[in-house]
Amino acid sequence: MASVAELKEKHAAATASVNSLRERLRQRRETLLDTDGEASLSSPLLVGDPLSWGSGNSRAFADCSVCVRLRGAVARYSKSQGRAPVSFNPTDLVCCRTLQGHSGKVYSLDWTPEKNWIVSASQDGRLIVWNALTSQKTHAIKLHCPWVMTCALAPNGQSVACGGLDSACSIFNLNSQADRDGNMPVSRILTGHKGYVSSCQYVPDQETRLITSSGDQTCVLWDVTTGQRISIFGGEFPSGHTADVQSVSINSSNTNMFVSGSCDTTVRLWDIRIASRAVRTYHGHEGDVNSVKFFPDGHRFGTGSDDGTCRLFDMRTGHQLQVYSREPDRNDNELPTVTSIAFSISGRLLFAGYSNGDCYVWDTLLAEVVLNLGNLQNSHDGRISCLGMSSDGSALCTGSWDKNLKIWAFSGTRKIV
Amino acid sequence: MGSSCSRSHSFDETEAAENAKSADIDRRILQETKAEQHIHKLLLLGAGESGKSTIFKQIKLLFQTGFDEAELKSYTSVIHANVYQTIKILYEGAKELAQVEPDSSKYVLSPDSQEIGEKLSEIGVRLDYPSLNKERVQDVRKLWQDPAIQETYSRGSILQVPDCAQYFMESLDRLSEVDYVPTKEDVLHARVRTNGVVETQFSPPGESKRGGEVYRLYDVGGQRNERRKWIHLFEGVNAVIFCAAISEYDQMLCEDETKNRMMETKELFDWVLKQRCFEKTSFMLFLNKFDIFERKIQKVPLSVCEWFKDYQPIAPGKQEVEHAYEESFIRFVKKKFEELYFQSSKPDRVDQVFKIYRTTALDQKLVKKTFKLIDESMRRSREGT
């Protein structure tokens, strides 16, 4: 029987050796990736024009058998080809609606694919469904647990899902009758998570399936009609996240795949048919990953993090293709964190909401900020907590801790980008 | 989308209806927000095992607001749901334990029980729980009384079996009466939502109750994850009640045997004070497990905790006032927390209320007195501004 002192010593030695192994792993990873992308740019690696997104060029990258960090390669190549940044006049994107009505900070929003409805969730414990065209409210649902962190609209627009500190996901049927006090009955509560529900998304074209991410370090695929968990991603299985999961994004080109971003600074790719292990883990961020979104072509995805940067990753190869980082603040204030991101319909623009109220519009190719919605007239007065693109790509909706939502539309001669 | 900024389409009936509905919603939100102004929110925070949940339960038992009949009745469906949920968790728990436990035979159900179990689980799958009638109650009772289920229940803590399990299972006949109206105790046991955050509403007797003022206490102890990701949801609560178990100055954390519990509490308190969302929030500090502390300091010096290293003991003989010896310890600890409070807070905090209370969560009288004091102090600061 070992003495307590001996056991303590062994524990300390084991901890030290784990830490040193971790450090060695990190260094090795750095060296493997730390090749200057320049040399490889002229190689047959980059077959075709990476500027014509969506033409399957990631295949070219995948053929590469050497691990190359293409950090910044996308921007460098684009510039070398003489591509100019997308130019924006202050009038090309305007705030055309302010949706007022919440009495607390807005935490989450989602658009429907049809009907132009937006659902928003707020710290005041309400979900409000808005008609984006008229700014009228069509539904206001008072939640039993006011600590809501996420909401989503079903593909057919008939129901909404929301979740938060109650560690559950509640589903409301928008067609049900409200009672005398205007309260809407819950039609289903998905319980099983052991921590807060940070985000939820319906599987495209399937209003019966939903994926949630949670503070309990797992993601879950639910069958809404039975309330059962179909699969659990992470948790007891190795290769799952090792800290709270903040966000999920389902690949609309291949709905069997989704990515999840976590406080463990990584993003993981999952195949819903194989819950036992993550397909791939993406490293690069140095802080909590708050938001993940698939790029329109489904071959790449974007991320936003507490480290103040957004990044673009290649789904299949795992390469970090581009980093979008802000200029450091001259006043040396705390670096604003990225709370949420969205892509324009072509992917040429990356919208990023920040904790200080900025909303940068990044030129995805050239990694330059072309517009800051936070500087425009009528901008939000507080942190941008969520944003989302309409399905036809003509408008962006932002939600803020200033209790409002705003709709920004491309106007004038500016085509949808 | 941009061009629809100016509404050029003609006025029509559906539009009028939509406008009316939207205006209706606005009115309702306004009404509800006004109605909530008399609800004062309190957030319970503290390290693990600091006594938060005991305080929470005490409040529930002490200060129930008078539920009227309609409110009581509204809990019937919740209570019935709790019965179905509980028996389902136990049934599935028994199946699970039968597979993974070494002495699995304890958890194997009789064929009859299995049939009932499947039937009851199927109910849980439907959209709405059917009400509990005599027939179903018979099934539930039969299953509850199966020795395998009882064995499973004894392992309840690892299975998420709700606390109300036994209480409701023993009252099945009463719950299934056609004209059943839940009692106050039934309501106290009812589990409205699952883990994560629990709340209780109460009104300490006196001025506040007469004025219709009500407190809502939230305990987020169920979350074992990154606080920084959800703490800002609580911006705007009227007060944070921070529980510090001061008897733990010589104990280490379960999760990390090298970390002193008092140091952990100190760091947490510091972190909470620095959160921007609490800039305008009052703080009530509960120096909890006070009785255990008093006994412990006779034997274990305060200096075993790094934070208290600079304690200067007074000689035990020199007491002019009774208990001056123990008093000096508690005053020292109190001073340490006060220093931390003023150090960690931004200058504007000076206007916020900060009160320290010695508590022993298990002492009902003391808890009641403490909350009366809190109520008075909060009322005074409400009237003052």
Short mmCIF file of C-alpha atoms in Angstrom, two decimals, chain B:
data_model
loop_
_atom_site.label_atom_id
_atom_site.label_comp_id
_atom_site.label_asym_id
_atom_site.label_seq_id
_atom_site.Cartn_x
_atom_site.Cartn_y
_atom_site.Cartn_z
CA MET B 1 -34.97 43.65 -49.87
CA GLY B 2 -33.51 47.10 -50.05
CA SER B 3 -36.24 48.42 -52.24
CA SER B 4 -38.90 47.31 -49.84
CA CYS B 5 -37.66 49.93 -47.44
CA SER B 6 -40.44 52.09 -48.66
CA ARG B 7 -43.66 50.20 -48.45
CA SER B 8 -45.36 50.89 -51.70
CA HIS B 9 -47.85 48.03 -51.70
CA SER B 10 -51.45 48.78 -51.02
CA PHE B 11 -53.20 48.47 -47.72
CA ASP B 12 -55.07 45.22 -47.32
CA GLU B 13 -56.80 43.17 -44.68
CA THR B 14 -54.04 40.76 -43.82
CA GLU B 15 -51.71 43.66 -43.30
CA ALA B 16 -54.12 45.27 -40.86
CA ALA B 17 -54.42 42.00 -38.99
CA GLU B 18 -50.64 41.66 -38.81
CA ASN B 19 -50.25 45.18 -37.53
CA ALA B 20 -52.90 44.59 -34.91
CA LYS B 21 -51.23 41.39 -33.77
CA SER B 22 -47.84 43.07 -33.54
CA ALA B 23 -49.27 45.95 -31.53
CA ASP B 24 -50.94 43.43 -29.28
CA ILE B 25 -47.63 41.71 -28.69
CA ASP B 26 -45.97 45.03 -27.87
CA ARG B 27 -48.69 45.80 -25.35
CA ARG B 28 -48.34 42.43 -23.71
CA ILE B 29 -44.55 42.72 -23.44
CA LEU B 30 -44.94 46.12 -21.83
CA GLN B 31 -47.47 44.78 -19.36
CA GLU B 32 -45.33 41.81 -18.46
CA THR B 33 -42.21 43.93 -18.04
CA LYS B 34 -44.08 46.30 -15.71
CA ALA B 35 -45.46 43.39 -13.74
CA GLU B 36 -41.96 42.08 -13.24
CA GLN B 37 -40.69 45.22 -11.68
CA HIS B 38 -41.72 44.03 -8.27
CA ILE B 39 -39.70 40.84 -8.71
CA HIS B 40 -36.19 41.20 -7.38
CA LYS B 41 -33.69 38.71 -8.67
CA LEU B 42 -30.97 37.19 -6.52
CA LEU B 43 -28.19 35.01 -7.84
CA LEU B 44 -26.52 32.40 -5.64
CA LEU B 45 -22.85 31.88 -6.42
CA GLY B 46 -20.02 30.09 -4.72
CA ALA B 47 -17.53 27.29 -5.07
CA GLY B 48 -18.66 23.69 -4.93
CA GLU B 49 -19.92 22.57 -1.51
CA SER B 50 -20.10 26.13 -0.21
CA GLY B 51 -23.63 25.50 0.99
CA LYS B 52 -25.52 27.20 -1.86
CA SER B 53 -28.07 24.47 -2.43
CA THR B 54 -28.79 24.16 1.28
CA ILE B 55 -29.51 27.88 1.46
CA PHE B 56 -31.71 27.44 -1.56
CA LYS B 57 -33.71 24.63 0.01
CA GLN B 58 -34.06 26.56 3.26
CA ILE B 59 -35.54 29.50 1.45
CA LYS B 60 -37.98 27.20 -0.26
CA LEU B 61 -39.10 25.79 3.06
CA LEU B 62 -39.18 29.07 4.94
CA PHE B 63 -40.72 31.62 2.71
CA GLN B 64 -43.23 30.09 0.38
CA THR B 65 -45.36 32.72 -1.23
CA GLY B 66 -49.02 32.09 -0.79
CA PHE B 67 -50.09 30.09 -3.80
CA ASP B 68 -53.72 30.58 -4.71
CA GLU B 69 -55.81 27.68 -5.95
CA ALA B 70 -55.33 28.48 -9.61
CA GLU B 71 -51.55 28.54 -9.18
CA LEU B 72 -51.62 25.28 -7.26
CA LYS B 73 -53.75 23.63 -9.93
CA SER B 74 -51.35 24.77 -12.62
CA TYR B 75 -48.76 22.44 -11.13
CA THR B 76 -50.87 19.30 -11.59
CA SER B 77 -49.58 18.51 -15.05
CA VAL B 78 -46.03 19.18 -13.92
CA ILE B 79 -46.40 16.80 -11.00
CA HIS B 80 -47.91 14.09 -13.17
CA ALA B 81 -45.07 14.60 -15.61
CA ASN B 82 -42.58 14.26 -12.73
CA VAL B 83 -44.09 10.89 -11.86
CA TYR B 84 -43.73 9.62 -15.44
CA GLN B 85 -40.24 11.09 -15.76
CA THR B 86 -39.10 9.57 -12.47
CA ILE B 87 -40.35 6.07 -13.18
CA LYS B 88 -38.88 6.22 -16.68
CA ILE B 89 -35.46 7.29 -15.34
CA LEU B 90 -35.58 4.48 -12.79
CA TYR B 91 -36.66 1.90 -15.36
CA GLU B 92 -33.95 2.87 -17.81
CA GLY B 93 -31.49 3.17 -14.95
CA ALA B 94 -32.23 -0.38 -13.88
CA LYS B 95 -31.63 -1.63 -17.41
CA GLU B 96 -28.35 0.27 -17.58
CA LEU B 97 -27.11 -0.91 -14.19
CA ALA B 98 -28.06 -4.49 -15.07
CA GLN B 99 -25.62 -4.22 -17.96
CA VAL B 100 -22.70 -2.43 -16.40
CA GLU B 101 -22.69 -3.32 -12.73
CA PRO B 102 -20.72 -6.36 -11.53
CA ASP B 103 -23.58 -7.54 -9.32
CA SER B 104 -26.11 -7.04 -12.07
CA SER B 105 -28.68 -9.54 -10.83
CA LYS B 106 -29.83 -6.96 -8.31
CA TYR B 107 -31.09 -4.78 -11.12
CA VAL B 108 -32.87 -7.30 -13.26
CA LEU B 109 -36.59 -6.66 -13.47
CA SER B 110 -39.35 -9.23 -13.42
CA PRO B 111 -41.05 -9.88 -16.82
CA ASP B 112 -44.22 -8.16 -15.56
CA SER B 113 -42.22 -5.13 -14.52
CA GLN B 114 -40.47 -5.05 -17.87
CA GLU B 115 -43.79 -5.01 -19.67
CA ILE B 116 -45.04 -2.15 -17.48
CA GLY B 117 -41.74 -0.36 -17.93
CA GLU B 118 -41.97 -0.48 -21.71
CA LYS B 119 -45.55 0.75 -21.60
CA LEU B 120 -44.70 3.66 -19.34
CA SER B 121 -41.63 4.59 -21.38
CA GLU B 122 -43.81 4.71 -24.47
CA ILE B 123 -45.99 7.29 -22.71
CA GLY B 124 -42.95 9.44 -22.16
CA VAL B 125 -42.38 9.45 -25.89
CA ARG B 126 -45.71 11.02 -26.82
CA LEU B 127 -46.22 14.72 -27.21
CA ASP B 128 -48.21 15.34 -24.04
CA TYR B 129 -48.23 13.35 -20.87
CA PRO B 130 -51.64 11.82 -20.19
CA SER B 131 -53.03 12.56 -16.78
CA LEU B 132 -52.37 10.10 -13.99
CA ASN B 133 -55.48 7.97 -13.50
CA LYS B 134 -56.09 5.02 -11.18
CA GLU B 135 -55.15 2.45 -13.76
CA ARG B 136 -51.82 4.01 -14.62
CA VAL B 137 -51.07 4.60 -10.96
CA GLN B 138 -51.39 0.86 -10.39
CA ASP B 139 -48.78 0.26 -13.06
CA VAL B 140 -46.45 2.89 -11.68
CA ARG B 141 -46.75 1.52 -8.16
CA LYS B 142 -46.12 -2.04 -9.26
CA LEU B 143 -42.97 -0.98 -11.03
CA TRP B 144 -41.82 1.23 -8.14
CA GLN B 145 -42.18 -1.67 -5.75
CA ASP B 146 -40.08 -4.04 -7.87
CA PRO B 147 -36.94 -4.76 -5.80
CA ALA B 148 -34.76 -4.05 -8.82
CA ILE B 149 -36.23 -0.57 -9.06
CA GLN B 150 -35.70 -0.01 -5.35
CA GLU B 151 -32.07 -1.05 -5.73
CA THR B 152 -31.73 1.35 -8.63
CA TYR B 153 -33.29 4.11 -6.56
CA SER B 154 -30.69 3.64 -3.86
CA ARG B 155 -28.08 4.50 -6.51
CA GLY B 156 -30.13 7.55 -7.45
CA SER B 157 -27.32 10.07 -7.10
CA ILE B 158 -25.44 8.72 -10.12
CA LEU B 159 -28.52 8.50 -12.29
CA GLN B 160 -30.10 11.95 -12.09
CA VAL B 161 -33.12 10.66 -10.21
CA PRO B 162 -35.01 13.72 -9.03
CA ASP B 163 -35.20 14.42 -5.28
CA CYS B 164 -38.97 14.28 -5.38
CA ALA B 165 -39.02 10.63 -6.38
CA GLN B 166 -39.88 9.04 -3.05
CA TYR B 167 -42.23 11.81 -2.02
CA PHE B 168 -44.39 11.47 -5.12
CA MET B 169 -44.20 7.70 -5.34
CA GLU B 170 -45.59 7.50 -1.83
CA SER B 171 -48.48 9.81 -2.66
CA LEU B 172 -49.62 8.19 -5.89
CA ASP B 173 -53.20 7.62 -4.72
CA ARG B 174 -53.61 11.23 -3.75
CA LEU B 175 -52.05 12.50 -6.96
CA SER B 176 -54.39 10.50 -9.14
CA GLU B 177 -57.63 11.66 -7.56
CA VAL B 178 -59.95 13.20 -10.11
CA ASP B 179 -60.22 16.44 -8.17
CA TYR B 180 -56.60 16.55 -7.10
CA VAL B 181 -55.29 19.99 -6.20
CA PRO B 182 -51.57 20.04 -5.34
CA THR B 183 -50.62 21.07 -1.81
CA LYS B 184 -47.90 23.63 -1.07
CA GLU B 185 -45.56 20.81 -0.20
CA ASP B 186 -46.34 19.06 -3.49
CA VAL B 187 -45.45 22.24 -5.31
CA LEU B 188 -42.20 22.59 -3.37
CA HIS B 189 -41.23 19.11 -4.46
CA ALA B 190 -42.31 19.54 -8.05
CA ARG B 191 -39.46 19.67 -10.47
CA VAL B 192 -40.47 22.11 -13.13
CA ARG B 193 -37.46 21.84 -15.35
CA THR B 194 -34.40 19.71 -15.38
CA ASN B 195 -30.91 20.47 -14.19
CA GLY B 196 -28.93 23.55 -15.00
CA VAL B 197 -30.52 26.34 -13.10
CA VAL B 198 -33.15 26.21 -10.35
CA GLU B 199 -35.25 29.04 -9.07
CA THR B 200 -37.53 29.71 -6.18
CA GLN B 201 -39.79 32.61 -5.48
CA PHE B 202 -40.39 33.97 -2.00
CA SER B 203 -41.52 36.93 0.05
CA PRO B 204 -39.96 37.50 3.48
CA PRO B 205 -42.74 38.54 5.84
CA GLY B 206 -43.00 42.19 6.69
CA GLU B 207 -42.93 45.35 4.65
CA SER B 208 -41.99 43.65 1.42
CA LYS B 209 -44.77 41.15 1.52
CA ARG B 210 -47.31 43.87 2.20
CA GLY B 211 -45.97 45.81 -0.75
CA GLY B 212 -46.26 42.83 -3.03
CA GLU B 213 -42.52 42.68 -3.44
CA VAL B 214 -41.21 39.30 -4.34
CA TYR B 215 -37.75 37.75 -4.56
CA ARG B 216 -36.59 35.16 -7.03
CA LEU B 217 -33.53 33.20 -6.07
CA TYR B 218 -31.49 31.44 -8.73
CA ASP B 219 -29.00 28.68 -8.11
CA VAL B 220 -26.80 27.81 -11.07
CA GLY B 221 -24.90 25.14 -9.19
CA GLY B 222 -25.95 22.52 -11.72
CA GLN B 223 -23.60 23.91 -14.34
CA ARG B 224 -20.14 22.43 -14.08
CA ASN B 225 -18.44 24.34 -16.86
CA GLU B 226 -17.02 27.69 -17.95
CA ARG B 227 -18.83 30.37 -15.95
CA ARG B 228 -17.51 33.10 -18.21
CA LYS B 229 -19.75 31.80 -21.00
CA TRP B 230 -23.02 32.40 -19.19
CA ILE B 231 -22.42 34.71 -16.24
CA HIS B 232 -23.35 37.75 -18.34
CA LEU B 233 -26.91 36.40 -18.66
CA PHE B 234 -27.31 37.59 -15.08
CA GLU B 235 -26.51 41.20 -15.74
CA GLY B 236 -29.23 43.16 -14.06
CA VAL B 237 -29.90 40.88 -11.09
CA ASN B 238 -30.48 42.93 -7.97
CA ALA B 239 -27.95 41.14 -5.82
CA VAL B 240 -25.42 38.36 -5.87
CA ILE B 241 -25.37 36.14 -2.81
CA PHE B 242 -21.89 34.75 -2.62
CA CYS B 243 -21.47 31.72 -0.36
CA ALA B 244 -18.05 31.08 1.12
CA ALA B 245 -17.64 28.07 3.38
CA ILE B 246 -15.12 29.53 5.78
CA SER B 247 -14.67 26.24 7.57
CA GLU B 248 -12.80 24.97 4.53
CA TYR B 249 -9.59 26.92 5.10
CA ASP B 250 -7.69 23.72 5.74
CA GLN B 251 -9.28 21.56 3.05
CA MET B 252 -8.28 20.75 -0.51
CA LEU B 253 -10.51 20.50 -3.54
CA CYS B 254 -11.84 17.11 -4.62
CA GLU B 255 -10.93 17.84 -8.22
CA ASP B 256 -7.40 18.93 -7.39
CA GLU B 257 -5.81 17.76 -4.19
CA THR B 258 -3.13 20.42 -4.38
CA LYS B 259 -5.53 23.36 -4.33
CA ASN B 260 -6.77 24.86 -1.09
CA ARG B 261 -10.53 25.39 -1.02
CA MET B 262 -10.36 28.79 0.59
CA MET B 263 -7.92 29.97 -2.06
CA GLU B 264 -10.33 28.70 -4.70
CA THR B 265 -13.14 30.66 -3.07
CA LYS B 266 -10.95 33.76 -2.87
CA GLU B 267 -10.16 33.52 -6.59
CA LEU B 268 -13.78 32.99 -7.49
CA PHE B 269 -14.94 35.95 -5.41
CA ASP B 270 -12.28 38.09 -7.02
CA TRP B 271 -13.32 36.95 -10.48
CA VAL B 272 -17.02 37.59 -9.85
CA LEU B 273 -16.32 41.09 -8.50
CA LYS B 274 -14.37 41.96 -11.64
CA GLN B 275 -17.16 40.95 -14.03
CA ARG B 276 -18.54 43.92 -15.90
CA CYS B 277 -22.05 42.53 -15.73
CA PHE B 278 -22.05 43.01 -11.93
CA GLU B 279 -20.80 46.60 -11.90
CA LYS B 280 -24.13 47.81 -10.60
CA THR B 281 -25.03 44.81 -8.48
CA SER B 282 -25.21 44.57 -4.72
CA PHE B 283 -23.24 41.83 -3.06
CA MET B 284 -24.26 39.79 -0.05
CA LEU B 285 -21.43 37.67 1.25
CA PHE B 286 -22.39 34.65 3.32
CA LEU B 287 -19.57 33.41 5.51
CA ASN B 288 -21.07 29.98 5.68
CA LYS B 289 -20.57 26.83 7.77
CA PHE B 290 -19.86 29.21 10.56
CA ASP B 291 -20.55 26.64 13.28
CA ILE B 292 -17.98 24.22 11.90
CA PHE B 293 -15.52 27.10 11.62
CA GLU B 294 -15.90 28.00 15.28
CA ARG B 295 -15.11 24.46 16.34
CA LYS B 296 -12.22 24.04 13.92
CA ILE B 297 -10.24 27.14 14.86
CA GLN B 298 -9.75 25.72 18.33
CA LYS B 299 -7.58 23.03 16.80
CA VAL B 300 -6.36 24.12 13.38
CA PRO B 301 -4.55 27.47 13.01
CA LEU B 302 -5.80 29.88 10.34
CA SER B 303 -2.32 30.20 8.92
CA VAL B 304 -2.53 26.83 7.17
CA CYS B 305 -4.31 28.82 4.49
CA GLU B 306 -1.95 31.10 2.59
CA TRP B 307 -4.44 33.94 2.50
CA PHE B 308 -4.70 33.99 6.26
CA LYS B 309 -0.97 33.71 6.91
CA ASP B 310 -0.76 37.16 8.46
CA TYR B 311 -3.19 36.43 11.25
CA GLN B 312 -2.03 37.72 14.62
CA PRO B 313 -3.60 35.61 17.34
CA ILE B 314 -4.65 37.13 20.63
CA ALA B 315 -3.71 35.18 23.69
CA PRO B 316 -6.57 32.84 24.61
CA GLY B 317 -6.33 33.81 28.27
CA LYS B 318 -6.86 37.50 27.73
CA GLN B 319 -10.58 37.66 27.21
CA GLU B 320 -12.51 40.54 28.62
CA VAL B 321 -15.52 39.66 26.55
CA GLU B 322 -16.82 36.14 26.26
CA HIS B 323 -15.93 34.50 22.95
CA ALA B 324 -13.43 37.26 22.16
CA TYR B 325 -11.06 34.51 21.10
CA GLU B 326 -13.36 33.13 18.41
CA GLU B 327 -14.48 36.65 17.56
CA SER B 328 -10.98 37.71 16.64
CA PHE B 329 -10.78 34.92 14.07
CA ILE B 330 -14.07 35.73 12.47
CA ARG B 331 -13.31 39.43 12.41
CA PHE B 332 -10.03 38.71 10.71
CA VAL B 333 -11.64 36.58 8.03
CA LYS B 334 -14.30 39.21 7.52
CA LYS B 335 -11.64 41.88 7.12
CA LYS B 336 -9.82 39.77 4.53
CA PHE B 337 -12.95 39.51 2.42
CA GLU B 338 -13.63 43.22 2.78
CA GLU B 339 -10.13 44.03 1.61
CA LEU B 340 -10.60 41.76 -1.38
CA TYR B 341 -13.91 43.39 -2.17
CA PHE B 342 -12.51 46.91 -2.23
CA GLN B 343 -9.37 45.84 -4.04
CA SER B 344 -11.18 44.04 -6.82
CA SER B 345 -13.95 46.49 -7.40
CA LYS B 346 -13.92 49.42 -9.70
CA PRO B 347 -14.23 52.85 -8.01
CA ASP B 348 -17.92 53.22 -8.97
CA ARG B 349 -18.72 50.20 -6.91
CA VAL B 350 -18.54 52.28 -3.78
CA ASP B 351 -22.21 53.13 -4.27
CA GLN B 352 -23.26 49.51 -4.31
CA VAL B 353 -24.42 47.64 -1.27
CA PHE B 354 -21.96 45.16 0.24
CA LYS B 355 -22.97 43.26 3.32
CA ILE B 356 -21.39 40.33 5.10
CA TYR B 357 -23.41 37.77 7.02
CA ARG B 358 -22.35 34.82 9.12
CA THR B 359 -24.52 31.90 8.29
CA THR B 360 -24.99 28.28 9.07
CA ALA B 361 -27.14 27.06 6.24
CA LEU B 362 -28.68 24.25 8.23
CA ASP B 363 -29.91 26.60 10.95
CA GLN B 364 -33.36 27.60 9.76
CA LYS B 365 -33.81 30.43 12.26
CA LEU B 366 -30.53 32.00 11.28
CA VAL B 367 -31.30 31.78 7.58
CA LYS B 368 -34.69 33.35 8.16
CA LYS B 369 -33.16 36.19 10.14
CA THR B 370 -30.48 36.73 7.53
CA PHE B 371 -32.96 37.06 4.71
CA LYS B 372 -35.04 39.47 6.70
CA LEU B 373 -31.96 41.61 7.08
CA ILE B 374 -31.19 41.32 3.37
CA ASP B 375 -34.72 42.31 2.52
CA GLU B 376 -34.51 45.38 4.76
CA SER B 377 -31.19 46.41 3.35
CA MET B 378 -32.36 46.01 -0.24
CA ARG B 379 -35.58 47.86 0.41
CA ARG B 380 -33.67 50.73 1.95
CA SER B 381 -31.38 50.98 -1.04
CA ARG B 382 -34.37 50.82 -3.42
CA GLU B 383 -36.07 53.67 -1.61
CA GLY B 384 -32.87 55.61 -1.28
CA THR B 385 -32.15 55.96 -4.99
#
